[in-house]
GROMACS .gro file of C-alpha atoms in nm:
model
  437
    1MET     CA    1   6.946   1.819   5.516
    2SER     CA    2   6.665   2.062   5.406
    3THR     CA    3   6.311   2.073   5.541
    4ILE     CA    4   5.985   2.191   5.392
    5THR     CA    5   5.662   2.290   5.551
    6SER     CA    6   5.481   2.376   5.216
    7PHE     CA    7   5.505   2.248   4.862
    8PRO     CA    8   5.259   2.430   4.647
    9PRO     CA    9   5.033   2.349   4.488
   10LEU     CA   10   5.015   2.010   4.670
   11PHE     CA   11   5.019   2.143   5.023
   12GLY     CA   12   5.064   2.479   5.187
   13PRO     CA   13   4.807   2.707   5.025
   14ASN     CA   14   4.499   2.571   5.194
   15ARG     CA   15   4.599   2.478   5.551
   16ALA     CA   16   4.894   2.386   5.764
   17LEU     CA   17   4.975   2.021   5.767
   18ARG     CA   18   4.952   1.842   6.095
   19LEU     CA   19   5.302   1.722   6.064
   20PRO     CA   20   5.653   1.827   6.174
   21PRO     CA   21   5.868   1.992   5.904
   22ILE     CA   22   5.930   1.727   5.633
   23GLU     CA   23   6.301   1.636   5.578
   24ALA     CA   24   6.437   1.576   5.232
   25VAL     CA   25   6.674   1.287   5.227
   26ASP     CA   26   6.870   1.226   4.904
   27PHE     CA   27   7.015   0.879   4.836
   28THR     CA   28   7.145   0.670   4.547
   29ALA     CA   29   7.020   0.355   4.395
   30SER     CA   30   7.266   0.085   4.324
   31ASP     CA   31   7.283   0.171   3.955
   32GLY     CA   32   7.379   0.527   4.041
   33THR     CA   33   7.038   0.685   3.994
   34ALA     CA   34   6.959   0.975   4.232
   35LEU     CA   35   6.647   0.914   4.435
   36ARG     CA   36   6.482   1.090   4.731
   37LEU     CA   37   6.298   1.020   5.066
   38HIS     CA   38   6.081   1.275   5.243
   39HIS     CA   39   6.067   1.205   5.615
   40ALA     CA   40   5.789   1.312   5.858
   41PRO     CA   41   5.955   1.225   6.187
   42GLY     CA   42   5.707   1.034   6.401
   43GLY     CA   43   5.630   0.814   6.702
   44PRO     CA   44   5.716   0.485   6.855
   45ARG     CA   45   5.535   0.240   6.621
   46GLY     CA   46   5.837   0.239   6.395
   47PRO     CA   47   5.917   0.344   6.030
   48VAL     CA   48   5.676   0.291   5.745
   49LEU     CA   49   5.774   0.361   5.391
   50LEU     CA   50   5.502   0.491   5.138
   51ALA     CA   51   5.559   0.460   4.762
   52PRO     CA   52   5.320   0.639   4.528
   53GLY     CA   53   5.222   0.525   4.188
   54THR     CA   54   5.378   0.597   3.853
   55ALA     CA   55   5.482   0.957   3.773
   56MET     CA   56   5.399   1.076   4.116
   57SER     CA   57   5.610   1.220   4.404
   58GLY     CA   58   5.586   1.086   4.753
   59LEU     CA   59   5.470   1.438   4.857
   60SER     CA   60   5.145   1.375   4.675
   61LEU     CA   61   5.047   1.172   4.985
   62CYS     CA   62   5.042   1.500   5.186
   63LEU     CA   63   4.764   1.692   5.018
   64ASP     CA   64   4.612   1.981   5.209
   65THR     CA   65   4.293   1.967   5.006
   66VAL     CA   66   4.158   1.675   5.210
   67PRO     CA   67   4.070   1.678   5.580
   68GLU     CA   68   4.352   1.439   5.667
   69SER     CA   69   4.612   1.309   5.419
   70LEU     CA   70   4.738   0.965   5.434
   71THR     CA   71   5.074   1.085   5.571
   72GLU     CA   72   4.895   1.282   5.853
   73PHE     CA   73   4.684   0.978   5.936
   74LEU     CA   74   4.978   0.747   5.981
   75HIS     CA   75   5.177   1.008   6.169
   76ALA     CA   76   4.893   1.050   6.409
   77GLN     CA   77   4.880   0.677   6.459
   78GLY     CA   78   5.236   0.691   6.589
   79PHE     CA   79   5.438   0.594   6.280
   80ASP     CA   80   5.762   0.738   6.159
   81VAL     CA   81   5.662   0.815   5.801
   82TRP     CA   82   5.888   0.807   5.495
   83LEU     CA   83   5.768   0.897   5.152
   84LEU     CA   84   5.957   0.765   4.844
   85ASP     CA   85   6.044   0.934   4.518
   86TRP     CA   86   6.129   0.635   4.301
   87ARG     CA   87   6.265   0.695   3.957
   88ALA     CA   88   5.920   0.764   3.811
   89SER     CA   89   5.881   1.076   4.025
   90PRO     CA   90   5.852   1.404   3.831
   91GLN     CA   91   6.078   1.559   4.094
   92LEU     CA   92   6.376   1.351   3.974
   93PRO     CA   93   6.577   1.376   3.654
   94ALA     CA   94   6.562   0.998   3.623
   95HIS     CA   95   6.200   1.004   3.523
   96ARG     CA   96   6.290   1.154   3.179
   97HIS     CA   97   6.487   0.841   3.077
   98PRO     CA   98   6.348   0.485   2.992
   99TYR     CA   99   6.335   0.239   3.274
  100THR     CA  100   6.156  -0.085   3.359
  101LEU     CA  101   5.982  -0.262   3.641
  102ALA     CA  102   6.287  -0.480   3.675
  103ASP     CA  103   6.505  -0.171   3.718
  104VAL     CA  104   6.280  -0.052   4.003
  105ALA     CA  105   6.295  -0.389   4.164
  106ALA     CA  106   6.667  -0.426   4.139
  107TYR     CA  107   6.781  -0.088   4.216
  108ASP     CA  108   6.520   0.152   4.375
  109TRP     CA  109   6.351  -0.076   4.636
  110PRO     CA  110   6.658  -0.230   4.795
  111ALA     CA  111   6.823   0.115   4.828
  112ALA     CA  112   6.512   0.277   4.968
  113VAL     CA  113   6.456   0.016   5.235
  114ALA     CA  114   6.821   0.009   5.324
  115SER     CA  115   6.830   0.397   5.352
  116VAL     CA  116   6.530   0.399   5.585
  117ARG     CA  117   6.672   0.111   5.798
  118GLN     CA  118   7.003   0.274   5.825
  119ARG     CA  119   6.866   0.605   5.935
  120THR     CA  120   6.627   0.453   6.190
  121ALA     CA  121   6.837   0.154   6.313
  122ALA     CA  122   6.530  -0.063   6.250
  123ASP     CA  123   6.565  -0.430   6.174
  124SER     CA  124   6.251  -0.423   5.960
  125ILE     CA  125   5.999  -0.159   5.835
  126GLY     CA  126   5.638  -0.152   5.711
  127VAL     CA  127   5.562  -0.063   5.350
  128LEU     CA  128   5.263   0.065   5.161
  129ALA     CA  129   5.312   0.046   4.779
  130HIS     CA  130   5.052   0.193   4.532
  131CYS     CA  131   4.985   0.095   4.175
  132LEU     CA  132   5.307  -0.009   3.981
  133SER     CA  133   5.541   0.049   4.274
  134ALA     CA  134   5.360  -0.253   4.422
  135PRO     CA  135   5.463  -0.523   4.161
  136ALA     CA  136   5.810  -0.380   4.152
  137LEU     CA  137   5.838  -0.433   4.528
  138LEU     CA  138   5.720  -0.791   4.500
  139LEU     CA  139   5.971  -0.867   4.221
  140SER     CA  140   6.242  -0.716   4.440
  141LEU     CA  141   6.160  -0.976   4.698
  142LEU     CA  142   6.107  -1.261   4.468
  143ARG     CA  143   6.439  -1.204   4.286
  144GLY     CA  144   6.642  -1.175   4.602
  145HIS     CA  145   6.725  -0.810   4.563
  146LEU     CA  146   6.544  -0.725   4.887
  147PRO     CA  147   6.559  -0.982   5.172
  148THR     CA  148   6.210  -1.063   5.319
  149ALA     CA  149   6.337  -1.017   5.679
  150GLN     CA  150   6.383  -0.650   5.617
  151LEU     CA  151   6.004  -0.592   5.582
  152ARG     CA  152   5.763  -0.614   5.877
  153SER     CA  153   5.449  -0.604   5.660
  154ILE     CA  154   5.327  -0.483   5.328
  155VAL     CA  155   5.005  -0.308   5.208
  156LEU     CA  156   4.964  -0.337   4.826
  157SER     CA  157   4.724  -0.076   4.678
  158GLN     CA  158   4.545  -0.162   4.351
  159ALA     CA  159   4.812  -0.398   4.201
  160ALA     CA  160   5.022  -0.694   4.291
  161LEU     CA  161   5.151  -0.984   4.080
  162HIS     CA  162   4.883  -0.963   3.814
  163LEU     CA  163   4.781  -0.683   3.580
  164ILE     CA  164   4.432  -0.733   3.460
  165GLN     CA  165   4.287  -0.426   3.270
  166PRO     CA  166   3.935  -0.318   3.185
  167ALA     CA  167   3.807  -0.400   2.836
  168LEU     CA  168   3.910  -0.074   2.663
  169ALA     CA  169   4.252  -0.072   2.807
  170ARG     CA  170   4.297  -0.436   2.731
  171LEU     CA  171   4.194  -0.359   2.366
  172LYS     CA  172   4.470  -0.091   2.339
  173THR     CA  173   4.731  -0.326   2.500
  174GLN     CA  174   4.643  -0.624   2.292
  175SER     CA  175   4.649  -0.406   1.975
  176HIS     CA  176   5.016  -0.313   2.064
  177LEU     CA  177   4.933   0.058   2.039
  178ASP     CA  178   5.220   0.119   2.284
  179GLY     CA  179   5.448   0.036   1.989
  180LEU     CA  180   5.354   0.385   1.866
  181LEU     CA  181   5.526   0.541   2.167
  182PRO     CA  182   5.900   0.609   2.110
  183GLU     CA  183   6.056   0.481   2.431
  184GLN     CA  184   6.294   0.779   2.460
  185GLN     CA  185   6.006   1.030   2.474
  186LEU     CA  186   5.797   1.165   2.755
  187ILE     CA  187   5.414   1.163   2.755
  188HIS     CA  188   5.300   1.507   2.874
  189LEU     CA  189   4.971   1.492   3.072
  190VAL     CA  190   4.920   1.862   3.134
  191PRO     CA  191   4.759   2.009   2.818
  192ASP     CA  192   4.976   2.320   2.818
  193ALA     CA  193   5.290   2.108   2.813
  194VAL     CA  194   5.188   1.886   2.509
  195THR     CA  195   5.419   1.871   2.215
  196LEU     CA  196   5.395   1.746   1.862
  197HIS     CA  197   5.616   1.451   1.938
  198ALA     CA  198   5.472   1.109   1.846
  199ALA     CA  199   5.404   1.004   2.205
  200ASP     CA  200   5.208   1.311   2.287
  201VAL     CA  201   5.013   1.305   1.953
  202ALA     CA  202   4.913   0.942   2.018
  203ILE     CA  203   4.775   1.023   2.363
  204THR     CA  204   4.596   1.331   2.232
  205ALA     CA  205   4.417   1.115   1.988
  206LEU     CA  206   4.323   0.851   2.244
  207ALA     CA  207   4.204   1.127   2.488
  208LEU     CA  208   3.957   1.247   2.211
  209LEU     CA  209   3.817   0.894   2.189
  210GLN     CA  210   3.807   0.856   2.574
  211PRO     CA  211   3.452   0.804   2.714
  212GLY     CA  212   3.339   1.010   3.010
  213ARG     CA  213   3.246   1.370   3.082
  214CYS     CA  214   3.543   1.499   3.291
  215ASP     CA  215   3.619   1.860   3.200
  216SER     CA  216   3.979   1.832   3.308
  217GLY     CA  217   4.222   1.806   3.015
  218ALA     CA  218   4.487   1.658   3.248
  219CYS     CA  219   4.245   1.395   3.387
  220ARG     CA  220   4.137   1.294   3.033
  221ARG     CA  221   4.490   1.259   2.910
  222GLN     CA  222   4.570   1.048   3.227
  223SER     CA  223   4.275   0.825   3.165
  224ALA     CA  224   4.387   0.777   2.795
  225THR     CA  225   4.737   0.687   2.921
  226PHE     CA  226   4.671   0.473   3.236
  227GLY     CA  227   4.308   0.401   3.232
  228GLY     CA  228   4.053   0.565   3.473
  229LEU     CA  229   4.237   0.689   3.780
  230LEU     CA  230   3.947   0.837   3.979
  231GLN     CA  231   3.602   0.764   4.093
  232HIS     CA  232   3.512   1.127   4.065
  233ASP     CA  233   3.250   1.138   4.338
  234GLN     CA  234   3.516   1.040   4.592
  235VAL     CA  235   3.744   1.353   4.529
  236ASN     CA  236   3.659   1.711   4.593
  237GLU     CA  237   3.701   1.986   4.339
  238ALA     CA  238   4.023   2.115   4.489
  239THR     CA  239   4.195   1.779   4.465
  240HIS     CA  240   4.051   1.715   4.113
  241ALA     CA  241   4.207   2.047   4.007
  242LEU     CA  242   4.549   1.917   4.124
  243MET     CA  243   4.555   1.614   3.883
  244GLY     CA  244   4.797   1.783   3.640
  245ALA     CA  245   5.034   1.867   3.922
  246LEU     CA  246   5.005   1.522   4.081
  247ILE     CA  247   5.087   1.337   3.752
  248PRO     CA  248   5.237   1.578   3.510
  249GLU     CA  249   5.442   1.332   3.269
  250VAL     CA  250   5.562   0.982   3.226
  251SER     CA  251   5.824   0.791   3.035
  252ALA     CA  252   5.688   0.619   2.733
  253GLY     CA  253   5.957   0.360   2.769
  254PHE     CA  254   5.820   0.258   3.107
  255LEU     CA  255   5.468   0.229   2.976
  256ARG     CA  256   5.582   0.003   2.696
  257ASP     CA  257   5.744  -0.233   2.952
  258VAL     CA  258   5.432  -0.233   3.158
  259ALA     CA  259   5.222  -0.306   2.846
  260GLU     CA  260   5.419  -0.614   2.765
  261ARG     CA  261   5.368  -0.744   3.131
  262ALA     CA  262   4.983  -0.658   3.093
  263ARG     CA  263   4.969  -0.864   2.782
  264GLU     CA  264   5.104  -1.156   2.970
  265GLY     CA  265   4.863  -1.096   3.254
  266SER     CA  266   5.129  -1.121   3.517
  267VAL     CA  267   5.475  -0.970   3.608
  268LEU     CA  268   5.610  -1.311   3.698
  269ASP     CA  269   5.843  -1.508   3.493
  270GLU     CA  270   5.913  -1.874   3.527
  271GLN     CA  271   6.199  -1.816   3.776
  272ASP     CA  272   5.992  -1.581   3.988
  273ALA     CA  273   5.717  -1.839   4.031
  274ARG     CA  274   5.969  -2.072   4.197
  275HIS     CA  275   6.041  -1.839   4.476
  276LEU     CA  276   5.690  -1.749   4.613
  277ALA     CA  277   5.814  -1.853   4.957
  278ARG     CA  278   5.999  -1.529   4.969
  279LEU     CA  279   5.664  -1.359   5.006
  280ARG     CA  280   5.589  -1.531   5.334
  281LEU     CA  281   5.515  -1.216   5.542
  282PRO     CA  282   5.191  -1.022   5.624
  283ILE     CA  283   5.050  -0.886   5.302
  284THR     CA  284   4.728  -0.686   5.265
  285LEU     CA  285   4.586  -0.632   4.921
  286LEU     CA  286   4.353  -0.347   4.848
  287SER     CA  287   4.137  -0.275   4.538
  288GLY     CA  288   3.882  -0.012   4.470
  289GLU     CA  289   3.552  -0.160   4.363
  290HIS     CA  290   3.540   0.054   4.044
  291ASN     CA  291   3.904   0.056   3.966
  292GLN     CA  292   3.938   0.121   3.595
  293THR     CA  293   4.319   0.102   3.585
  294PHE     CA  294   4.361  -0.252   3.708
  295LEU     CA  295   4.047  -0.450   3.787
  296PRO     CA  296   3.985  -0.591   4.132
  297ALA     CA  297   4.035  -0.939   3.969
  298ALA     CA  298   4.398  -0.857   3.951
  299THR     CA  299   4.457  -0.845   4.327
  300GLU     CA  300   4.217  -1.144   4.367
  301ALA     CA  301   4.436  -1.352   4.132
  302SER     CA  302   4.751  -1.251   4.326
  303TYR     CA  303   4.573  -1.327   4.662
  304ARG     CA  304   4.477  -1.674   4.549
  305LEU     CA  305   4.830  -1.740   4.418
  306LEU     CA  306   4.986  -1.641   4.746
  307CYS     CA  307   4.747  -1.842   4.953
  308ALA     CA  308   4.808  -2.147   4.747
  309ALA     CA  309   5.179  -2.118   4.762
  310ASN     CA  310   5.216  -2.021   5.136
  311GLY     CA  311   4.885  -2.080   5.310
  312PRO     CA  312   4.612  -1.811   5.381
  313GLU     CA  313   4.720  -1.710   5.729
  314LEU     CA  314   4.950  -1.415   5.631
  315TYR     CA  315   4.732  -1.269   5.355
  316HIS     CA  316   4.427  -1.043   5.351
  317ARG     CA  317   4.241  -0.883   5.062
  318HIS     CA  318   3.975  -0.605   5.076
  319VAL     CA  319   3.768  -0.442   4.803
  320LEU     CA  320   3.684  -0.083   4.890
  321ALA     CA  321   3.327  -0.022   4.806
  322GLY     CA  322   3.255   0.291   4.600
  323TYR     CA  323   3.620   0.363   4.529
  324GLY     CA  324   3.826   0.350   4.205
  325HIS     CA  325   4.206   0.369   4.174
  326LEU     CA  326   4.397   0.674   4.303
  327ASP     CA  327   4.100   0.814   4.504
  328CYS     CA  328   4.163   0.535   4.765
  329LEU     CA  329   4.459   0.737   4.873
  330ILE     CA  330   4.369   1.100   4.794
  331GLY     CA  331   3.990   1.095   4.819
  332GLN     CA  332   3.787   1.319   5.061
  333ARG     CA  333   3.732   1.030   5.307
  334ALA     CA  334   4.023   0.801   5.222
  335HIS     CA  335   4.167   0.835   5.572
  336ALA     CA  336   3.853   0.699   5.723
  337VAL     CA  337   3.846   0.410   5.476
  338LEU     CA  338   4.200   0.306   5.544
  339ARG     CA  339   4.178   0.330   5.930
  340PRO     CA  340   4.022  -0.018   5.992
  341PHE     CA  341   4.276  -0.178   5.747
  342GLU     CA  342   4.568  -0.021   5.933
  343GLN     CA  343   4.435  -0.168   6.257
  344ARG     CA  344   4.390  -0.518   6.100
  345ARG     CA  345   4.739  -0.482   5.936
  346ALA     CA  346   4.897  -0.397   6.270
  347ALA     CA  347   4.717  -0.690   6.437
  348GLY     CA  348   4.834  -0.922   6.151
  349ALA     CA  349   5.194  -0.803   6.185
  350LEU     CA  350   5.174  -0.874   6.567
  351ARG     CA  351   5.052  -1.221   6.507
  352HIS     CA  352   5.325  -1.275   6.244
  353ARG     CA  353   5.593  -1.157   6.496
  354ARG     CA  354   5.457  -1.399   6.759
  355ALA     CA  355   5.450  -1.677   6.500
  356VAL     CA  356   5.815  -1.601   6.415
  357VAL     CA  357   5.919  -1.624   6.779
  358GLU     CA  358   5.736  -1.948   6.819
  359HIS     CA  359   5.888  -2.079   6.502
  360ASP     CA  360   6.237  -1.977   6.628
  361HIS     CA  361   6.182  -2.169   6.948
  362VAL     CA  362   6.074  -2.489   6.768
  363VAL     CA  363   6.375  -2.457   6.530
  364ARG     CA  364   6.603  -2.408   6.822
  365ALA     CA  365   6.466  -2.718   7.003
  366ARG     CA  366   6.485  -2.932   6.693
  367ARG     CA  367   6.854  -2.822   6.641
  368GLN     CA  368   6.925  -2.919   6.998
  369GLU     CA  369   6.769  -3.264   6.951
  370ARG     CA  370   6.970  -3.317   6.631
  371ALA     CA  371   7.289  -3.213   6.808
  372ALA     CA  372   7.209  -3.449   7.098
  373ALA     CA  373   7.135  -3.735   6.851
  374GLU     CA  374   7.466  -3.666   6.677
  375LEU     CA  375   7.651  -3.673   7.004
  376ARG     CA  376   7.511  -4.013   7.117
  377PRO     CA  377   7.722  -4.222   6.868
  378ALA     CA  378   8.023  -4.001   6.954
  379ASP     CA  379   7.968  -4.073   7.324
  380GLN     CA  380   7.946  -4.444   7.256
  381GLU     CA  381   8.270  -4.435   7.059
  382HIS     CA  382   8.432  -4.239   7.344
  383GLN     CA  383   8.323  -4.504   7.599
  384GLN     CA  384   8.457  -4.794   7.381
  385GLN     CA  385   8.793  -4.617   7.349
  386HIS     CA  386   8.798  -4.566   7.731
  387ARG     CA  387   8.740  -4.941   7.775
  388GLN     CA  388   9.019  -5.028   7.538
  389ARG     CA  389   9.253  -4.798   7.718
  390ALA     CA  390   9.175  -4.965   8.050
  391GLN     CA  391   9.233  -5.305   7.895
  392GLN     CA  392   9.561  -5.190   7.754
  393GLN     CA  393   9.676  -5.070   8.101
  394HIS     CA  394   9.637  -5.435   8.238
  395GLN     CA  395   9.804  -5.595   7.925
  396PRO     CA  396  10.060  -5.327   7.830
  397LEU     CA  397  10.256  -5.564   7.595
  398LEU     CA  398   9.966  -5.647   7.366
  399HIS     CA  399  10.050  -5.348   7.148
  400ALA     CA  400  10.423  -5.373   7.178
  401GLN     CA  401  10.665  -5.467   6.901
  402PRO     CA  402  10.632  -5.838   6.776
  403LEU     CA  403  10.971  -5.942   6.901
  404ALA     CA  404  10.900  -5.811   7.254
  405VAL     CA  405  10.573  -5.988   7.254
  406ALA     CA  406  10.739  -6.320   7.157
  407LEU     CA  407  11.002  -6.283   7.430
  408HIS     CA  408  10.735  -6.213   7.684
  409ARG     CA  409  10.530  -6.512   7.582
  410ARG     CA  410  10.846  -6.737   7.592
  411GLU     CA  411  10.919  -6.612   7.950
  412GLN     CA  412  10.566  -6.681   8.067
  413GLU     CA  413  10.572  -7.032   7.918
  414LEU     CA  414  10.901  -7.111   8.096
  415LEU     CA  415  10.766  -6.994   8.428
  416ARG     CA  416  10.447  -7.194   8.378
  417ARG     CA  417  10.660  -7.508   8.321
  418GLN     CA  418  10.865  -7.448   8.634
  419ARG     CA  419  10.562  -7.413   8.850
  420HIS     CA  420  10.417  -7.731   8.701
  421HIS     CA  421  10.739  -7.932   8.769
  422LEU     CA  422  10.755  -7.802   9.136
  423GLU     CA  423  10.397  -7.892   9.190
  424ALA     CA  424  10.411  -8.227   9.031
  425ALA     CA  425  10.689  -8.375   9.259
  426PRO     CA  426  10.503  -8.376   9.591
  427ILE     CA  427  10.200  -8.527   9.424
  428GLU     CA  428  10.407  -8.825   9.300
  429GLN     CA  429  10.564  -8.868   9.643
  430MET     CA  430  10.212  -8.886   9.801
  431ASP     CA  431  10.109  -9.153   9.551
  432GLN     CA  432  10.422  -9.374   9.633
  433ASP     CA  433  10.355  -9.346  10.010
  434ARG     CA  434   9.998  -9.452   9.962
  435HIS     CA  435  10.101  -9.770   9.761
  436CYS     CA  436  10.358  -9.866  10.025
  437ARG     CA  437  10.104  -9.898  10.291
   0.00000   0.00000   0.00000
């Protein structure tokens, strides 16, 4: 197992991370795709798995351009932190090939959770999923790929079950402009890597029409591809300069699949909607107030659906004032913004564990009552059988063969007649004596 202490340009050049050496853990999804975890060994509060958004590595949550990265914050809070490179990660060969949300749900999430649980011996883990890794996680639960009991709690950042886009992005989606993107091609988001392939040419044209004054070519191409990713006043110049390294390229095939889900407004199909009970666990939904990738209305719709299906006790939703999409995780003050929500999440998870224990006690008591009720008729039957056996001991021939029963009855009748004859003679003699007198 290899370890890293720097990963330029994301971390290493500016300051030393307040983390132990990060372990690289390779594992395989159930369809054979090579994936990777990055492990920052931590404290006693248990494992937490962080999944970045599309086309990002888990190491993007360790930036040294901010005072405290999300990974450092959680590690300082006593968590054992695991960072996921799912198949969209630019660090993996898999990102060059088409894939879908359903693939990530069926193959990546179950294998990632299983890998963390196996290496930590934890019954359940916490998860923070950002952007499109979040709906993929929920689909994994809804479709039974990932058992609910394996997750302690979930934080969903910027997306959940619904994908509601701003007006310009919605116009592009409803116009089926994604059909111009050959699914086998990559969209290159760093200007120096742009090709003359159809997917790159389409994004180049959209970037020229993109409103805004950002002077970063990578940031403009990312906005043309995904919608606005940053509230720029929340990120410092050093972090903004890393946008090309953070999100360098993405599969056109994956974006076409997501566009189809966005046209429908939700990632749910009819079968998924029947299994919302599988999402009965503590879930916190976060949206940036100025999110221009998926509007805050998206997490609001998902929150209302979950509350309607399972009650409101397990679910919380927060809109982060002044923030956009990705800057909620990599902004200059993102660690301070997330701190109170982590405390509330931990308190919610504790309440859930207590509720589970109480529920288990109630279920156990009800099972015992049902078992006792089922035994009562059996006890009555047993007592009846006991009485019958007692009667049979006093009348042993009642269940003998018919011939033996007949002989026994004949013998008893003869004995009765003999007794009657012997008793009748003295009585007749007494009557005669009385008449003689």
